[in-house]
Short mmCIF file of C-alpha atoms in Angstrom, two decimals:
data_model
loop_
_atom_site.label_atom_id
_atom_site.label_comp_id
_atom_site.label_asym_id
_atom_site.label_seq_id
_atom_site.Cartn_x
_atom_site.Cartn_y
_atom_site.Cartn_z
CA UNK A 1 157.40 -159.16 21.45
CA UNK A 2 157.90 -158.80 25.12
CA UNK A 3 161.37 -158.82 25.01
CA UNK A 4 161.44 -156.64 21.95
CA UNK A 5 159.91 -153.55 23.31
CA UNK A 6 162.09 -153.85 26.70
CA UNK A 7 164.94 -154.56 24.48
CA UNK A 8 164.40 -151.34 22.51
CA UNK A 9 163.63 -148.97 25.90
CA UNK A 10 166.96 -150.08 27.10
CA UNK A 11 168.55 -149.31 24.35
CA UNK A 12 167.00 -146.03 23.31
CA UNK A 13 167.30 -144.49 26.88
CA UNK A 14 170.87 -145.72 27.34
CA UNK A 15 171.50 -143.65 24.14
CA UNK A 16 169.35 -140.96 24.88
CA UNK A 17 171.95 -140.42 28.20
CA UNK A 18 174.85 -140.41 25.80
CA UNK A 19 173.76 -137.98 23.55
CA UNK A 20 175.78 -134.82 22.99
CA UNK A 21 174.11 -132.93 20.65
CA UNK A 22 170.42 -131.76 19.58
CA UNK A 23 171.35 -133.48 15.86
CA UNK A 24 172.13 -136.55 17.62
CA UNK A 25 168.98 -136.65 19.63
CA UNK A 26 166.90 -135.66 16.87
CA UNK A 27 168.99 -138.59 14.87
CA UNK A 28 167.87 -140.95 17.36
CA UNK A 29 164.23 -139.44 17.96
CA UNK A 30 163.43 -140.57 14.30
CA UNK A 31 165.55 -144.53 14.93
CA UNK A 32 163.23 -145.30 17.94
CA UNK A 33 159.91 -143.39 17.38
CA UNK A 34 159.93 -142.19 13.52
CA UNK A 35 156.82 -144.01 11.17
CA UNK A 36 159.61 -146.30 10.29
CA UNK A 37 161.56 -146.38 13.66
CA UNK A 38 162.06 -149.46 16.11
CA UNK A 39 159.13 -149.09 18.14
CA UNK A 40 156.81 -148.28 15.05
CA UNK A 41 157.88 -151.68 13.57
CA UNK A 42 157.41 -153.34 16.31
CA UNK A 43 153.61 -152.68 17.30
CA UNK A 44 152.88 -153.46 13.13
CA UNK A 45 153.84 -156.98 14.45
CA UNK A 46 150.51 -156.43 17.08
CA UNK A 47 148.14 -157.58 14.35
CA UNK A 48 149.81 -161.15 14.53
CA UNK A 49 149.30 -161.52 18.25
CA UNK A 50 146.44 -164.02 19.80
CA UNK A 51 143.43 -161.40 20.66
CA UNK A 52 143.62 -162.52 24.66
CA UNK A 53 147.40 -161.30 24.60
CA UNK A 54 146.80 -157.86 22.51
CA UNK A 55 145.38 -155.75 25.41
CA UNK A 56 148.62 -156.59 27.23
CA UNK A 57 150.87 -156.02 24.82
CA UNK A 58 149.28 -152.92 23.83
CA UNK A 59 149.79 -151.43 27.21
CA UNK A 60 153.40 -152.15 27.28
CA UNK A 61 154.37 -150.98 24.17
CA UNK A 62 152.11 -147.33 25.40
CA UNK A 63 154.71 -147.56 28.40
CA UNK A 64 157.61 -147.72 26.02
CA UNK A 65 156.43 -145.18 23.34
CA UNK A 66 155.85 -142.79 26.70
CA UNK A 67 158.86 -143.70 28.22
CA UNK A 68 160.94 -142.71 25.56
CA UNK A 69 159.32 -139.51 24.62
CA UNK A 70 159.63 -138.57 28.58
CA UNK A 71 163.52 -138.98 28.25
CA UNK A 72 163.60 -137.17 24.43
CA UNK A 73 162.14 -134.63 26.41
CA UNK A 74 164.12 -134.50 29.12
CA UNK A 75 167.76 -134.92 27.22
CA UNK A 76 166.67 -132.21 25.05
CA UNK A 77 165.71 -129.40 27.58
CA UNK A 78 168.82 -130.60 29.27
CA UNK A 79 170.98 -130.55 26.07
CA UNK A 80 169.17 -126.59 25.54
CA UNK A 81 169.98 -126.01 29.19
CA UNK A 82 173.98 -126.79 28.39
CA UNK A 83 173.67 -124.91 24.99
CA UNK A 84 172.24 -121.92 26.83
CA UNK A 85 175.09 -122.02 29.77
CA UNK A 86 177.97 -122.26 27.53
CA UNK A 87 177.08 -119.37 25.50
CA UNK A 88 176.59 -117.24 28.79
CA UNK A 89 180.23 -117.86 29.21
CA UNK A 90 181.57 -116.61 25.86
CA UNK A 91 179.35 -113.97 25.64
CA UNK A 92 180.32 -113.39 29.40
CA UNK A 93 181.17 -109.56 30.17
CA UNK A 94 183.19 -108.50 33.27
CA UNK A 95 181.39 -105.28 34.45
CA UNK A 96 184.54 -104.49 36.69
CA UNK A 97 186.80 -104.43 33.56
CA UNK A 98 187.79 -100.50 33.03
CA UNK A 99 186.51 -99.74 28.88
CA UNK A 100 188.20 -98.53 26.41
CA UNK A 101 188.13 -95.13 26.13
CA UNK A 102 187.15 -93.89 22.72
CA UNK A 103 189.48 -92.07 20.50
CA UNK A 104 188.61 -88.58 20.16
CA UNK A 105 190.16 -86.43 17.95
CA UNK A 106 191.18 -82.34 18.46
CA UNK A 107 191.56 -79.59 16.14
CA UNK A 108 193.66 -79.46 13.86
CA UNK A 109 197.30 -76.93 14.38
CA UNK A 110 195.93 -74.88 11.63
CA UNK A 111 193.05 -74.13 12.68
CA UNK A 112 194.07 -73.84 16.00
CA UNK A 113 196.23 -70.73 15.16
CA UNK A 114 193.53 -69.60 13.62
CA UNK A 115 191.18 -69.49 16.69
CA UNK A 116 194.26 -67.84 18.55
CA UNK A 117 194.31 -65.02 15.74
CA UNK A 118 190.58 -64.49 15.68
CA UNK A 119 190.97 -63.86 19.96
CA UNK A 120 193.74 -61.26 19.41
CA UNK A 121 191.75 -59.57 17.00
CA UNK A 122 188.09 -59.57 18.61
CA UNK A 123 189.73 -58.37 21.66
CA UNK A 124 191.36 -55.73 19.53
CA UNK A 125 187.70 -54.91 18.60
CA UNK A 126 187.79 -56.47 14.93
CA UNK A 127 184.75 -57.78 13.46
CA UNK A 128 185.44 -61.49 11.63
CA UNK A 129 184.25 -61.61 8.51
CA UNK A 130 183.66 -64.42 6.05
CA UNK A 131 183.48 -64.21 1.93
CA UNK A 132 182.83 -66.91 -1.46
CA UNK A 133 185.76 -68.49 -2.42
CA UNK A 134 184.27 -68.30 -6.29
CA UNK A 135 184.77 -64.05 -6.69
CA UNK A 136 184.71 -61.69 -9.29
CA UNK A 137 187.72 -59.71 -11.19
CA UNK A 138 185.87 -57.07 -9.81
CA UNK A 139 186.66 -57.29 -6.30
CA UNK A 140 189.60 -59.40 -6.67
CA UNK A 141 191.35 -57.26 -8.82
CA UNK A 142 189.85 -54.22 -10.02
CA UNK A 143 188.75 -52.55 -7.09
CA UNK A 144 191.94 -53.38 -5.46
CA UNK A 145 193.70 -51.21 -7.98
CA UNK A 146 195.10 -53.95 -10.24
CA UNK A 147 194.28 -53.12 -13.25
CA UNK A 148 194.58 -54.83 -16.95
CA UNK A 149 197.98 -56.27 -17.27
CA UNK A 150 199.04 -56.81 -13.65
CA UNK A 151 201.05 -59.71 -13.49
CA UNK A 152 198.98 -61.30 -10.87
CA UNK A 153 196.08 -61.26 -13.01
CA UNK A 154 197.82 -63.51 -15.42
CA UNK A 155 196.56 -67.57 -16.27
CA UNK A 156 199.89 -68.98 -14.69
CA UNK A 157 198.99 -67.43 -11.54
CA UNK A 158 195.54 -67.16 -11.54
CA UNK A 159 192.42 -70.21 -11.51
CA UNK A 160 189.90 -69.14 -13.78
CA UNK A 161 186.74 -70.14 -14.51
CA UNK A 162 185.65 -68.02 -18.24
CA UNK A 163 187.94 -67.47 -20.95
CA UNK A 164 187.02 -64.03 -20.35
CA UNK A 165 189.52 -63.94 -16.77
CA UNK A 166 185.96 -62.34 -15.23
CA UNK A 167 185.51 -65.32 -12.73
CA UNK A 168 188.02 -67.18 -10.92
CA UNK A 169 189.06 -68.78 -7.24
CA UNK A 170 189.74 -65.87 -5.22
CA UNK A 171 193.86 -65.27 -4.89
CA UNK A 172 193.46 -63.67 -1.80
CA UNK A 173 190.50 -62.67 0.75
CA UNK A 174 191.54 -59.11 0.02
CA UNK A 175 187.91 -58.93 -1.82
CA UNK A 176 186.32 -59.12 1.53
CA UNK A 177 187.86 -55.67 2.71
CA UNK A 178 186.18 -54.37 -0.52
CA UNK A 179 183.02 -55.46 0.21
CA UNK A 180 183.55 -54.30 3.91
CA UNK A 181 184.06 -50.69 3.12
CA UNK A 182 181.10 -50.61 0.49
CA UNK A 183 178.63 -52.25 3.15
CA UNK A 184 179.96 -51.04 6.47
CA UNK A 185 179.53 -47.85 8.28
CA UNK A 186 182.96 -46.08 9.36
CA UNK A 187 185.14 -46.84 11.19
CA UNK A 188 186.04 -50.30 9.74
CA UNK A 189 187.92 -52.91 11.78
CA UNK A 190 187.70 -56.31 10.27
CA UNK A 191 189.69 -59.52 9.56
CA UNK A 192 188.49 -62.01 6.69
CA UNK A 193 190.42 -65.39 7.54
CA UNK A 194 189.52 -68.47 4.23
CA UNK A 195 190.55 -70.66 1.73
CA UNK A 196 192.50 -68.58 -1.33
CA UNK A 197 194.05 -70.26 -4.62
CA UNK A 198 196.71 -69.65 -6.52
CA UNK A 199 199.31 -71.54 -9.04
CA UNK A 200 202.28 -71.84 -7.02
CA UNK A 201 204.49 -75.24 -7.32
CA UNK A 202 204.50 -77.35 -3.83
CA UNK A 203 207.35 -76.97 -1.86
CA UNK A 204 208.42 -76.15 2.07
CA UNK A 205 206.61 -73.12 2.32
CA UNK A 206 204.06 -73.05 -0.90
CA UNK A 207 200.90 -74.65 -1.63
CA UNK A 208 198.52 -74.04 -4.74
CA UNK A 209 195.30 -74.07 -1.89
CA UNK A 210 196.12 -72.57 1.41
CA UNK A 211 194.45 -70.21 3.95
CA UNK A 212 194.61 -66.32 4.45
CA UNK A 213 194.26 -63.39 7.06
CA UNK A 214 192.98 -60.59 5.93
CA UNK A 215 192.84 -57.39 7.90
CA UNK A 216 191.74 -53.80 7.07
CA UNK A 217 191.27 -50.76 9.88
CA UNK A 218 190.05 -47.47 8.29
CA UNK A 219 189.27 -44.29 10.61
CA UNK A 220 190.59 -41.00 11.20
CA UNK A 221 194.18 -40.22 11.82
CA UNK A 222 195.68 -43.71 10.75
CA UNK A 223 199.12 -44.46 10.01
CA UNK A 224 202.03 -46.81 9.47
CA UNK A 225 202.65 -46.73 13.31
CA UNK A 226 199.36 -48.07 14.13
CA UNK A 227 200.27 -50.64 11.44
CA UNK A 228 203.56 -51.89 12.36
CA UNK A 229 202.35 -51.73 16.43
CA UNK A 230 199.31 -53.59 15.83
CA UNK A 231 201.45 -56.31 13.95
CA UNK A 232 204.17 -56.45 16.52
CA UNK A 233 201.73 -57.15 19.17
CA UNK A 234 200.03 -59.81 17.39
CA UNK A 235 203.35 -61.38 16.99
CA UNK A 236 204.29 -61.11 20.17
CA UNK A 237 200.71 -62.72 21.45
CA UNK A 238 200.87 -65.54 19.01
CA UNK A 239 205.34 -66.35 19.37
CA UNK A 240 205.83 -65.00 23.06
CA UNK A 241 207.27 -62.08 23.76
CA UNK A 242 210.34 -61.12 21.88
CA UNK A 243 209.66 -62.56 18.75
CA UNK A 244 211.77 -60.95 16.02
CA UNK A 245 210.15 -59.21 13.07
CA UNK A 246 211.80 -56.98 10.27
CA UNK A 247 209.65 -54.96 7.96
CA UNK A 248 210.52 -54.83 4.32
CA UNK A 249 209.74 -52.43 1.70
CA UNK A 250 207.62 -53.78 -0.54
CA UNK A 251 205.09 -52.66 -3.65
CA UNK A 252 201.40 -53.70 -3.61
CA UNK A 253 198.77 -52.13 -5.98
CA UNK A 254 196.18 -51.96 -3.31
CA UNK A 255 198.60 -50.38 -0.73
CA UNK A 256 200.80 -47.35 -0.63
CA UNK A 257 203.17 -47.42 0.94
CA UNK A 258 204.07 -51.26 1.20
CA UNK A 259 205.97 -53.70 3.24
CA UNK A 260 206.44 -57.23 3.79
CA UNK A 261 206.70 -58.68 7.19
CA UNK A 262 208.91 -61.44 8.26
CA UNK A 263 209.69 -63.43 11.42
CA UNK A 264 212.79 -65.17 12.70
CA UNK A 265 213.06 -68.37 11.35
CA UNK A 266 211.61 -70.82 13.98
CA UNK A 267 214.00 -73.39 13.02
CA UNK A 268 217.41 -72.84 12.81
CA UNK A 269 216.94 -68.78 14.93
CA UNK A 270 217.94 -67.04 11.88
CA UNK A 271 221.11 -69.23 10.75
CA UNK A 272 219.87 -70.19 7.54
CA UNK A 273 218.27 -73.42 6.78
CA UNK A 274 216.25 -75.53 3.85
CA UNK A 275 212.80 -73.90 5.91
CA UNK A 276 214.01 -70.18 5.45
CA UNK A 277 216.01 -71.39 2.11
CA UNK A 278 218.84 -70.07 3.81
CA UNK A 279 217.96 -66.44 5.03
CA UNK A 280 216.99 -66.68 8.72
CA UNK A 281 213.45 -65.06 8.20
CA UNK A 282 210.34 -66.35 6.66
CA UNK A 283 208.00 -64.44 5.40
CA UNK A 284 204.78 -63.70 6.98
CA UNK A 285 202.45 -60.85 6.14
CA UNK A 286 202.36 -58.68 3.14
CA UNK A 287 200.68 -55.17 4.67
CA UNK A 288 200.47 -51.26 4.02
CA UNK A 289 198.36 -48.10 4.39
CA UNK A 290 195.16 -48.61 1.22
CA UNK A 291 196.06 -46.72 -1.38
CA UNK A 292 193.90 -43.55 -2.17
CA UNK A 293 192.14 -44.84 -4.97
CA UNK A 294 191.01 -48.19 -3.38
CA UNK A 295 189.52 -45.80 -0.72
CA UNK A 296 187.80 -43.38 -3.04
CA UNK A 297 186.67 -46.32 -5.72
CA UNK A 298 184.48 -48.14 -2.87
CA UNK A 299 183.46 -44.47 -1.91
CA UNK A 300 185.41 -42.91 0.93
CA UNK A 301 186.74 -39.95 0.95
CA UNK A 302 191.26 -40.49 1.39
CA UNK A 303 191.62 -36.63 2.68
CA UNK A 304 189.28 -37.69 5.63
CA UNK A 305 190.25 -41.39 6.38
CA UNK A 306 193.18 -43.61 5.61
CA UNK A 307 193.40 -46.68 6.72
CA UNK A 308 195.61 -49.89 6.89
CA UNK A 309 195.69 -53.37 5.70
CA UNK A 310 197.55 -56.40 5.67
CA UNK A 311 197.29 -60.18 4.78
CA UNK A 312 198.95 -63.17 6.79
CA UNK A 313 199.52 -66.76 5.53
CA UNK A 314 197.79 -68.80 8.07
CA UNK A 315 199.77 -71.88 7.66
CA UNK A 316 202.69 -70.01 7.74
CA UNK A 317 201.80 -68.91 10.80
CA UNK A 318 200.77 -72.52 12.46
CA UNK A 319 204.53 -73.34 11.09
CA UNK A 320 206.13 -70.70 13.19
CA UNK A 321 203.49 -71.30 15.84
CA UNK A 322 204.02 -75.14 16.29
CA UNK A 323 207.40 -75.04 14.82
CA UNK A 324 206.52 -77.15 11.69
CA UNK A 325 209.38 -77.60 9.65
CA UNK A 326 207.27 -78.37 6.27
CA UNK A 327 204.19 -76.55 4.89
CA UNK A 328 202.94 -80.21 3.13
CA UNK A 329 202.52 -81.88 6.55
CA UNK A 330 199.84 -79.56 7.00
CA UNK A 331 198.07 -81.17 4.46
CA UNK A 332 199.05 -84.96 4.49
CA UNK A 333 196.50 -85.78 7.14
CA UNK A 334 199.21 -88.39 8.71
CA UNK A 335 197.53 -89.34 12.09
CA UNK A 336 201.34 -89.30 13.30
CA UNK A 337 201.94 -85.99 12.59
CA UNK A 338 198.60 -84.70 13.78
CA UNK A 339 198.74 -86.55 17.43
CA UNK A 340 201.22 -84.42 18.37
CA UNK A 341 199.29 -81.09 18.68
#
């Protein structure tokens, strides 16, 4: 039995140094010291001993048993200790590395013409003013002097909501300078930029959802001059000086007398081209003095005060602004696209 147990030590602390792995210690933990294990086996042999060599034998196979669970021990800190050391170096981070900087995005060209608009205007002295995007035929129409049967009150141009054409998606933010001159005290200088709808067919330069300028200044003593100077010098402030403009005569129910406004085409300098469809000018504004009755239906008197008003297409304006070629990359979201503003 002697020989056994020293047999047994040598053999389970030679393979306790050779272990790699806490499975393979724990493997060998139950092969020497388990309730059926080497050493366990052994000492069930103690019974068959002479009683005068017992007390001996006993004490020996104590030193084994406490042998072995000194080096278990031992290995297995050790084995922790390794575990512990090799994840410290993947999991390892260099302080002195320079981080990544996050990605941070900016506004989009849109809306940044926008922003430059609403600064010409507030340092004009304009008031910004913002409307629902669900209106009434009320304001959208009626009190704009469209009446029954204008053509922009018909279903292929118009979203409605009722069969009864009462409640719709506004076509323009022209119901904001409605509500301006039935709320606000005179004189009136406001601009209503927002989302309008209407059902034109995408192309280059049209889009059933896009965004509007309104503007409206009523007071004493106004005229077409004021309107055509206060246009030419937003131009100027948004394109750089000497941008070209041309004013068109034009016929809008709400306005009398009318024009359209147009800019030099941005990208081919008034040559002709698939942006401009050819002419040299795109279209900007739509504008005019308010027509008497508009005046006198939300209350003011048109033999004291006249006024003027006009509406720009916003992303018509980025598009000359950041000379975009193509109204539908405005609204593609491509991250290429957008990176470069």
């Amino acid at each position: 039995m002697k020989e056994q147990l020293a047999k047994i030590r040598s053999e389970a602390l030679a393979a306790f140094a050779s272990v790699k792995t806490p499975s393979e210690l724990d493997a060998l933990r139950v092969q020497y010291l388990g309730k059926k294990g080497e050493l366990t086996a052994v000492l069930k042999q103690m019974g068959k001993l002479p009683p005068e060599e017992r007390p001996a034998m006993g004490q020996l196979a104590n030193e084994v048993r406490a042998a072995l669970e000194e080096a278990l021990e031992r290995t297995g800190k050790a084995l922790e200790a390794a575990a512990l050391e090799e994840r410290l170096k993947k999991e390892a981070v260099d302080v002195t590395v320079p981080g990544r900087a996050p990605k941070i995005g900016h506004r989009h060209p849109m809306y940044t013409a926008l922003d430059e608009i609403k600064e010409i205007f507030i340092g004009m002295g304009f008031t910004v003013l913002d409307g629902p995007e669900v209106e009434l035929a009320t304001y959208n129409f009626d009190k704009l002097n469209a009446g029954e049967g204008h053509p922009s009150r018909d279903w292929s141009d118009t979203f409605y909501f009722d069969k009864d054409s009462r409640v719709m998606l506004r076509s323009q933010t022209s119901p904001m300078q409605v509500r301006a001159m039935e709320t606000m005290e005179l004189p009136i200088r406001i601009i209503a930029p927002g989302r309008v709808y209407r059902k034109d067919e995408v192309d280059a330069t049209h889009s059933p959802m896009f965004h509007q300028v309104e503007g409206m200044v009523i007071d004493k003593n106004v005229t077409m001059a004021d309107l055509k100077g206060t246009l030419n010098t937003v131009v100027e402030q948004l394109y750089g000086k000497g941008t070209k403009t041309r004013f068109r005569p034009h016929h809008f129910p709400f306005t009398e007398p009318s024009c359209e406004m147009d800019v030099q085409c941005h990208k081919c300098g008034g040559v002709g081209c698939p942006t401009c469809k050819g002419e040299g000018w795109i279209e900007l504004l739509g504008a005019g003095m308010i027509h008497p009755k508009v005046l006198e239906m939300s209350g003011i008197d048109p033999n004291v005060y006249s006024g003027w008003a006009f509406g720009i297409g916003l992303e018509r304006t980025a598009m000359r602004r950041f000379k975009i070629a193509d109204l539908r990359l405005i609204f593609e979201n491509d991250v290429r696209f957008l990176e470069q503003f």
